[in-house]
XYZ file of C-alpha atoms in Angstrom:
535
model
C 0.000 0.000 0.000
C 0.918 3.642 0.488
C 4.423 4.152 1.917
C 4.825 7.102 4.290
C 7.721 8.984 5.891
C 6.839 11.275 8.806
C 9.116 14.084 10.031
C 8.328 15.720 13.367
C 9.776 19.052 14.525
C 7.656 19.064 17.679
C 7.741 22.361 19.578
C 4.590 22.074 21.657
C 0.890 22.293 20.843
C -0.287 24.705 18.181
C -1.916 27.923 19.326
C -5.596 28.212 18.592
C -7.769 31.200 17.869
C -11.307 31.854 19.063
C -12.704 30.376 15.881
C -10.957 27.023 16.256
C -13.865 25.383 18.084
C -16.282 26.311 15.361
C -16.863 23.934 12.496
C -15.682 25.555 9.283
C -17.977 25.086 6.335
C -16.921 24.394 2.788
C -15.552 27.545 1.187
C -18.031 29.022 -1.247
C -18.108 31.833 -3.727
C -18.727 34.499 -1.080
C -15.613 33.522 0.865
C -13.531 33.420 -2.294
C -14.717 36.908 -3.211
C -13.841 38.089 0.279
C -10.319 36.759 -0.201
C -9.987 38.560 -3.510
C -11.013 41.822 -1.859
C -7.911 41.636 0.322
C -9.676 41.298 3.682
C -7.393 39.271 5.924
C -7.857 37.281 9.085
C -5.854 36.944 12.236
C -4.691 33.529 11.044
C -2.985 35.020 8.003
C -0.505 36.812 10.241
C 0.906 33.557 11.585
C 4.618 33.316 10.908
C 5.709 31.557 7.743
C 8.057 29.284 9.658
C 5.001 27.653 11.234
C 3.833 26.307 7.868
C 3.566 22.525 7.526
C 4.524 20.711 4.352
C 3.402 17.547 2.587
C 4.275 15.932 -0.736
C 2.945 12.827 -2.447
C 4.545 11.102 -5.416
C 2.593 8.794 -7.711
C 4.868 6.392 -9.572
C 3.138 7.113 -12.868
C 3.900 9.749 -15.481
C 3.712 10.635 -19.140
C 5.279 7.366 -20.303
C 1.905 5.804 -19.428
C -0.076 8.159 -21.673
C -2.309 6.293 -24.141
C -1.127 6.760 -27.715
C -4.368 8.430 -28.788
C -4.379 10.957 -25.898
C -0.909 12.504 -25.520
C -0.607 14.535 -22.322
C -3.341 12.666 -20.414
C -1.156 12.119 -17.309
C -0.374 15.844 -17.178
C -4.048 16.668 -17.711
C -5.064 14.342 -14.869
C -2.622 16.128 -12.561
C -4.696 19.279 -13.190
C -8.121 17.656 -13.001
C -7.781 15.938 -9.614
C -7.810 19.390 -8.001
C -11.335 20.069 -9.287
C -13.106 19.191 -6.030
C -13.865 15.871 -4.330
C -16.952 14.033 -3.107
C -16.278 15.171 0.456
C -15.344 18.753 -0.503
C -17.131 19.375 -3.817
C -16.257 23.060 -4.338
C -14.258 23.229 -7.577
C -11.605 25.611 -6.238
C -12.263 24.994 -2.570
C -8.811 23.669 -1.693
C -6.948 26.564 -3.295
C -9.253 29.037 -1.555
C -8.741 27.252 1.773
C -4.953 27.406 1.421
C -5.073 31.034 0.374
C -7.113 31.942 3.437
C -4.673 30.185 5.757
C -1.367 31.292 4.282
C -0.652 28.155 2.264
C 0.131 27.154 -1.299
C 0.148 24.057 -3.485
C 1.671 22.809 -6.705
C 2.091 19.692 -8.824
C 4.275 18.434 -11.668
C 4.253 15.514 -14.092
C 7.436 13.783 -15.230
C 8.010 10.746 -17.431
C 7.462 8.128 -14.715
C 6.375 10.157 -11.673
C 3.781 12.771 -10.733
C 4.346 14.868 -7.607
C 1.818 16.883 -5.590
C 2.689 19.133 -2.640
C 1.187 21.765 -0.363
C 1.991 23.816 2.725
C -0.300 25.576 5.196
C -0.303 27.115 8.667
C 0.108 24.589 11.435
C -3.269 24.926 13.124
C -5.062 24.220 9.838
C -2.745 21.410 8.795
C -4.971 18.462 9.675
C -7.973 19.872 7.839
C -5.836 20.770 4.829
C -4.390 17.251 4.824
C -7.897 15.785 4.791
C -9.031 18.061 1.959
C -5.902 17.290 -0.058
C -6.109 13.519 0.471
C -9.575 13.449 -1.085
C -8.000 14.164 -4.487
C -6.472 10.683 -4.282
C -9.522 9.041 -2.679
C -12.590 10.363 -4.502
C -11.860 13.272 -6.882
C -14.856 14.668 -8.745
C -12.911 15.701 -11.855
C -15.895 17.828 -12.809
C -16.930 17.312 -16.423
C -17.675 21.019 -16.881
C -14.091 21.875 -15.888
C -12.487 19.873 -18.693
C -12.326 22.656 -21.277
C -10.996 25.168 -18.738
C -8.244 22.831 -17.568
C -7.329 21.904 -21.138
C -6.679 25.601 -21.659
C -4.492 25.636 -18.527
C -2.471 22.693 -19.862
C -2.209 24.368 -23.261
C -1.024 27.579 -21.599
C 1.829 25.703 -19.895
C 2.748 24.169 -23.240
C 2.806 27.576 -24.950
C 5.043 28.986 -22.198
C 7.452 26.055 -22.590
C 7.796 26.315 -26.381
C 10.535 29.013 -26.410
C 12.750 27.033 -23.991
C 15.852 25.608 -25.695
C 16.084 22.737 -23.206
C 12.485 21.651 -23.828
C 12.932 22.027 -27.583
C 16.028 19.818 -27.523
C 14.211 17.184 -25.476
C 11.275 17.042 -27.868
C 13.591 16.954 -30.887
C 15.642 14.166 -29.344
C 12.518 12.214 -28.440
C 10.947 12.671 -31.871
C 13.689 10.531 -33.411
C 12.958 7.543 -31.157
C 11.540 4.470 -32.815
C 7.735 4.100 -32.970
C 6.255 2.693 -29.797
C 9.065 3.788 -27.489
C 7.814 6.129 -24.718
C 10.741 8.492 -25.311
C 8.896 9.779 -28.366
C 5.665 10.665 -26.556
C 4.392 14.243 -26.410
C 4.302 14.502 -22.631
C 3.028 18.078 -22.352
C -0.357 17.750 -23.995
C -2.172 20.746 -25.475
C -5.549 21.823 -26.803
C -4.978 19.867 -29.998
C -4.259 16.505 -28.324
C -6.761 16.837 -25.463
C -9.691 18.605 -27.137
C -9.558 19.133 -30.909
C -8.357 15.692 -32.020
C -10.441 13.713 -29.481
C -13.596 15.475 -30.684
C -12.784 14.599 -34.284
C -12.188 10.970 -33.317
C -15.207 10.909 -30.961
C -13.025 10.033 -27.953
C -14.717 10.541 -24.589
C -11.915 12.353 -22.746
C -13.824 12.450 -19.457
C -14.403 8.704 -19.453
C -10.798 7.992 -20.381
C -9.598 10.395 -17.688
C -11.499 8.582 -14.954
C -10.318 5.243 -16.279
C -6.700 6.446 -16.228
C -7.081 7.654 -12.626
C -8.649 4.371 -11.524
C -5.898 2.326 -13.165
C -2.850 4.355 -12.171
C -3.611 6.354 -9.006
C -3.309 3.338 -6.738
C -1.992 3.411 -3.164
C 0.797 0.923 -3.843
C 2.238 3.279 -6.496
C 2.333 6.196 -4.031
C 4.856 7.564 -1.539
C 4.018 10.294 0.979
C 6.317 12.598 2.983
C 4.897 14.759 5.795
C 6.815 17.342 7.836
C 5.143 19.047 10.778
C 5.693 20.302 14.313
C 3.162 17.813 15.627
C 4.257 14.723 17.555
C 5.036 11.637 15.483
C 2.208 9.723 17.154
C -0.202 12.489 16.189
C 1.021 12.554 12.586
C 0.754 8.783 12.310
C -2.789 8.857 13.676
C -3.812 11.553 11.205
C -2.221 9.871 8.188
C -3.708 6.466 9.009
C -7.145 7.962 9.484
C -7.083 10.259 6.454
C -5.242 8.194 3.834
C -6.697 4.773 4.627
C -9.314 5.420 1.951
C -6.836 5.721 -0.944
C -7.811 2.851 -3.280
C -5.412 0.027 -4.060
C -6.152 -1.825 -7.286
C -3.308 -4.328 -6.692
C -2.437 -4.246 -10.395
C 1.213 -4.419 -11.469
C 2.891 -1.103 -12.098
C 3.657 -0.281 -15.755
C 7.206 -1.406 -16.529
C 9.310 0.092 -19.317
C 12.671 -1.355 -18.266
C 12.762 -3.843 -21.160
C 12.629 -1.056 -23.769
C 16.385 -0.545 -23.680
C 16.927 0.721 -27.214
C 15.064 3.931 -28.101
C 16.392 4.055 -31.670
C 16.216 1.991 -34.844
C 18.774 1.879 -37.641
C 19.733 3.918 -39.558
C 19.012 6.701 -37.049
C 21.113 4.911 -34.462
C 24.191 5.815 -36.515
C 23.358 9.485 -36.168
C 21.634 9.753 -32.798
C 22.347 7.506 -29.861
C 22.071 7.631 -26.075
C 23.796 5.763 -23.241
C 21.854 2.605 -22.496
C 21.056 1.865 -18.836
C 22.918 -0.953 -17.156
C 20.491 -3.347 -15.541
C 23.199 -4.498 -13.120
C 23.808 -0.955 -11.889
C 21.584 0.548 -9.252
C 20.455 4.130 -9.781
C 22.424 5.137 -6.695
C 25.672 3.967 -8.276
C 24.906 5.538 -11.655
C 24.509 8.929 -9.992
C 27.872 8.480 -8.270
C 29.561 7.678 -11.577
C 28.070 10.698 -13.316
C 29.283 12.973 -10.525
C 32.822 11.620 -10.879
C 32.986 12.001 -14.657
C 31.427 15.458 -14.496
C 34.043 16.715 -12.048
C 36.963 15.201 -13.957
C 36.131 16.638 -17.338
C 35.070 20.070 -16.091
C 38.326 20.536 -14.187
C 40.651 19.757 -17.055
C 38.920 19.899 -20.424
C 38.077 23.574 -20.091
C 41.754 24.376 -19.584
C 42.726 22.549 -22.776
C 40.070 24.040 -25.063
C 39.956 27.520 -23.570
C 40.559 29.196 -26.943
C 37.590 27.330 -28.426
C 35.147 27.262 -25.525
C 33.731 29.682 -22.970
C 31.885 27.239 -20.705
C 31.432 23.520 -20.216
C 28.892 21.413 -18.361
C 28.740 17.661 -18.059
C 26.489 15.167 -16.350
C 22.905 14.056 -16.101
C 20.115 16.464 -15.190
C 18.271 13.704 -13.272
C 14.993 14.737 -14.898
C 12.636 12.003 -15.996
C 13.594 12.543 -19.621
C 17.339 12.268 -18.981
C 17.107 9.347 -16.580
C 14.409 6.715 -16.279
C 13.903 2.970 -16.257
C 14.570 2.537 -19.978
C 17.598 4.744 -20.729
C 20.020 7.320 -19.306
C 21.562 10.281 -21.105
C 25.007 11.613 -20.253
C 25.419 15.075 -21.771
C 28.475 17.252 -22.261
C 27.469 20.764 -23.287
C 30.146 23.198 -24.477
C 29.571 26.875 -25.270
C 31.828 27.555 -28.253
C 33.616 30.679 -29.390
C 33.430 31.606 -33.073
C 36.722 29.795 -33.571
C 35.423 26.807 -31.643
C 32.314 26.688 -33.826
C 34.526 26.411 -36.899
C 36.420 23.556 -35.228
C 33.604 21.729 -33.463
C 34.763 18.332 -34.742
C 38.139 18.906 -33.082
C 36.365 19.893 -29.859
C 34.286 16.711 -29.994
C 37.434 14.683 -30.670
C 39.090 16.160 -27.592
C 36.090 15.100 -25.497
C 36.289 11.556 -26.880
C 40.028 11.487 -26.174
C 39.376 12.477 -22.574
C 36.740 9.781 -22.160
C 39.122 7.256 -23.710
C 41.795 8.298 -21.219
C 39.345 7.670 -18.363
C 38.585 4.232 -19.775
C 42.253 3.302 -20.140
C 43.200 4.491 -16.648
C 40.185 2.816 -15.101
C 38.449 3.660 -11.815
C 40.433 5.834 -9.418
C 39.643 5.222 -5.764
C 41.533 8.350 -4.726
C 39.299 10.574 -6.851
C 36.170 8.738 -5.747
C 37.035 9.287 -2.093
C 37.791 12.968 -2.676
C 34.376 13.529 -4.210
C 32.797 11.393 -1.493
C 34.312 13.653 1.184
C 33.203 16.822 -0.606
C 29.644 15.521 -0.930
C 29.604 14.492 2.737
C 30.873 17.905 3.860
C 28.251 19.695 1.790
C 25.545 17.407 3.147
C 26.441 17.800 6.823
C 26.816 21.587 6.646
C 24.203 22.433 4.037
C 21.957 25.441 4.347
C 18.403 24.792 5.474
C 16.385 23.922 2.394
C 12.891 25.082 1.588
C 10.645 22.627 3.515
C 8.279 22.137 0.581
C 11.203 21.235 -1.694
C 12.562 18.943 1.020
C 9.426 16.807 1.326
C 9.088 16.765 -2.456
C 12.624 15.399 -2.828
C 12.008 12.813 -0.128
C 8.788 11.434 -1.605
C 10.587 11.031 -4.955
C 13.571 9.387 -3.251
C 11.135 6.909 -1.723
C 10.314 5.763 -5.256
C 13.995 5.206 -6.087
C 16.005 4.181 -3.029
C 15.796 1.650 -0.193
C 14.424 3.093 3.038
C 17.841 3.536 4.664
C 18.701 6.033 1.897
C 15.430 7.991 1.673
C 17.090 11.105 3.137
C 20.570 10.736 1.679
C 20.328 8.654 -1.489
C 20.488 11.581 -3.900
C 23.255 13.415 -2.018
C 25.823 11.002 -0.552
C 28.148 8.412 -2.089
C 28.299 5.183 -0.125
C 30.392 2.424 -1.663
C 33.304 2.423 -4.086
C 32.471 -0.097 -6.842
C 35.232 -0.172 -9.499
C 33.453 -2.806 -11.577
C 30.359 -0.610 -11.809
C 32.393 2.437 -12.828
C 34.306 0.434 -15.456
C 31.120 -1.002 -16.931
C 29.527 2.422 -17.314
C 32.724 4.056 -18.599
C 32.857 1.463 -21.369
C 29.598 2.868 -22.743
C 30.919 6.411 -23.207
C 32.193 5.923 -26.750
C 31.791 7.822 -30.055
C 29.528 5.163 -31.575
C 26.997 5.769 -28.779
C 26.981 9.540 -29.087
C 25.036 12.230 -30.878
C 26.550 15.568 -31.855
C 24.054 18.401 -31.530
C 25.242 21.738 -32.895
C 23.106 24.789 -32.106
C 23.809 28.119 -33.774
C 21.894 31.064 -35.254
C 24.140 30.600 -38.300
C 22.009 27.573 -39.197
C 18.983 29.695 -40.040
C 17.770 28.824 -43.514
C 19.732 25.567 -43.603
C 17.390 23.387 -41.534
C 14.585 21.972 -43.709
C 13.132 19.586 -41.089
C 10.685 20.691 -38.390
C 9.799 18.950 -35.124
C 6.030 18.495 -34.803
C 5.160 19.881 -31.371
C 7.661 22.631 -30.584
C 8.340 23.633 -34.183
C 12.121 23.337 -33.896
C 13.870 23.551 -37.263
C 16.730 21.101 -37.669
C 18.690 18.979 -40.101
C 20.281 15.545 -39.796
C 23.642 14.920 -41.412
C 26.141 12.103 -41.447
C 29.319 12.602 -39.461
C 32.096 13.619 -41.851
C 33.764 10.505 -43.212
C 37.218 11.536 -41.962
C 36.007 11.774 -38.374
C 33.710 8.764 -38.607
C 36.610 6.580 -39.721
C 38.873 8.059 -37.070
C 36.404 7.427 -34.254
C 35.575 3.916 -35.489
C 39.145 2.782 -34.967
C 41.454 2.865 -31.962
C 42.276 6.574 -32.164
C 45.296 8.126 -30.498
C 45.594 9.358 -26.909
C 46.264 13.015 -26.151
C 49.339 13.478 -23.967
C 48.080 16.882 -22.791
C 45.159 15.258 -21.008
C 45.527 13.916 -17.485
C 43.559 13.383 -14.299
C 43.331 16.233 -11.787
C 46.027 16.255 -9.137
C 45.249 15.455 -5.532
C 42.892 17.954 -3.920
C 44.686 19.098 -0.762
C 42.022 21.601 0.204
C 39.241 19.240 1.287
C 38.288 20.122 4.848
C 38.803 17.454 7.512
C 38.966 19.464 10.746
C 35.652 21.118 11.617
C 36.449 22.238 15.150
C 35.806 25.925 15.770
C 38.772 28.127 16.616
C 38.791 30.115 19.825
C 37.732 33.691 19.234
C 40.584 36.199 19.192
C 38.446 39.304 18.679
C 35.404 40.825 20.383
C 31.880 40.361 19.069
C 30.626 43.295 17.038
C 27.213 44.151 15.700
C 28.620 45.543 12.447
C 31.609 44.553 10.270
C 34.976 45.942 11.394
C 37.518 47.346 8.954
C 40.675 45.274 9.253
C 42.868 47.092 6.772
C 42.674 49.810 4.135
C 45.084 51.093 1.494
C 45.081 52.488 -2.019
C 44.089 49.058 -3.357
C 40.976 48.697 -1.252
C 39.521 47.846 2.153
C 39.058 44.577 4.035
C 36.129 44.222 6.444
C 35.420 41.376 8.859
C 32.328 40.282 10.780
C 32.613 37.350 13.168
C 29.693 34.935 13.310
C 28.716 34.446 16.932
C 25.211 33.120 16.284
C 25.291 29.946 14.196
C 28.738 28.630 15.202
C 29.265 26.399 12.194
C 32.589 25.819 10.387
C 31.762 27.890 7.325
C 32.966 31.240 6.073
C 31.703 33.642 3.433
C 33.854 35.945 1.338
C 32.237 38.773 -0.637
C 34.312 40.818 -3.071
C 32.901 44.125 -4.344
C 34.721 45.768 -7.252
C 34.221 49.385 -8.243
C 34.700 49.783 -11.987
């Protein structure tokens, strides 16, 4: 059934106002109008830090969209908010949160859909009950379909100018028929209203069927953070969420669809295939290692051709899921670099080949492991709503002992895992994507949904032949030297200066001034340096 993680920051019972003993009725139009007029209540003044946060992840996303209704999973994410049998007001939950200083949001990815909300502490239980009804008995009001289709279409229109979204859709459009990578996950008015009407598809009926099939308790993970006692939270969650239906049907599985591309496209566009023997936890560790190695050194070598370099995996559902993983190296080229982009690509392949020949390096792994651990133990306090959202997603991916740390810490050095994944980073598994305004007028092809103009060309024969054989190493490339600046001693030094309310000027000359302010409040082993230049 539903898996739950409860986090208690108990600080004593919540304060209650005079109206707490009164039964609050369902919010209606009059109350919503009162909110719009700006009239506040005493409850709205409650401090933000007293907000309570909850997130629920459903292990279903756009990969499960039916072929004749692209975007249905995203559309369902919108429609479940349209009232419930217990609280039938269409916008009642949003109005309730607005009245009590809260907010909510939701997002749909390829294999997961996440919902979250926060609200003032003394209204948390009622908000939790209202929110849970969306997963127990949502109305999904038929009359709201057209309005919510427009909301989905609006999100799609806002996303169209984004280069990252355009690249994703272009990449996915070249997948072989039937592979979920090629699905139009956003949905719009065309796929959810215009085309279904032409084909006489009952969208409302299909929507309810999709909810019944996929919004099942055993697909869901829930994270709750509150200042109530753990026993109280457990009692509330058991009472409120016990009604979430469980259809006991097997979860959709895409892990056997390992090859998104057919020949001959595979010669032009390929992605790194997932290793079934590698756990997601270990894949993330590998990507972190490779990213650090190539950023440190490659940028130094190609500095006359490149202005910036990024490598790794974005960890979005499109870049990483149960059927494939994408490792991207993105380089911002100078004009000279653009003219020599094949040489830049060759340098990247040479660096990856060097990593393969040298094999796993335990010293580098342990350095990165220490850095990650230091950042984890002394991290800034994160936004609570983002925290519970991350946790409920981690609960879909990691064993319970790693729910809180699985996406941040590195646990075990596994050279065989690193070697196996490194062996996949080869030219024959890569795709070169060259973006430039200079291509205008030279791209006859057009991607269907985002309208991206592009062309597909064979790799130049000279480079194709070079990369197909055992090409030469580059003697200028090497691993980074030992990092001697990783902190190991976190004890605080004894203060050698008095506490001051304002920064104190330490020195001043014709080159500038140096000011210092000692932290006497948080007492953590961290320092901040701010440099202000007057030009």
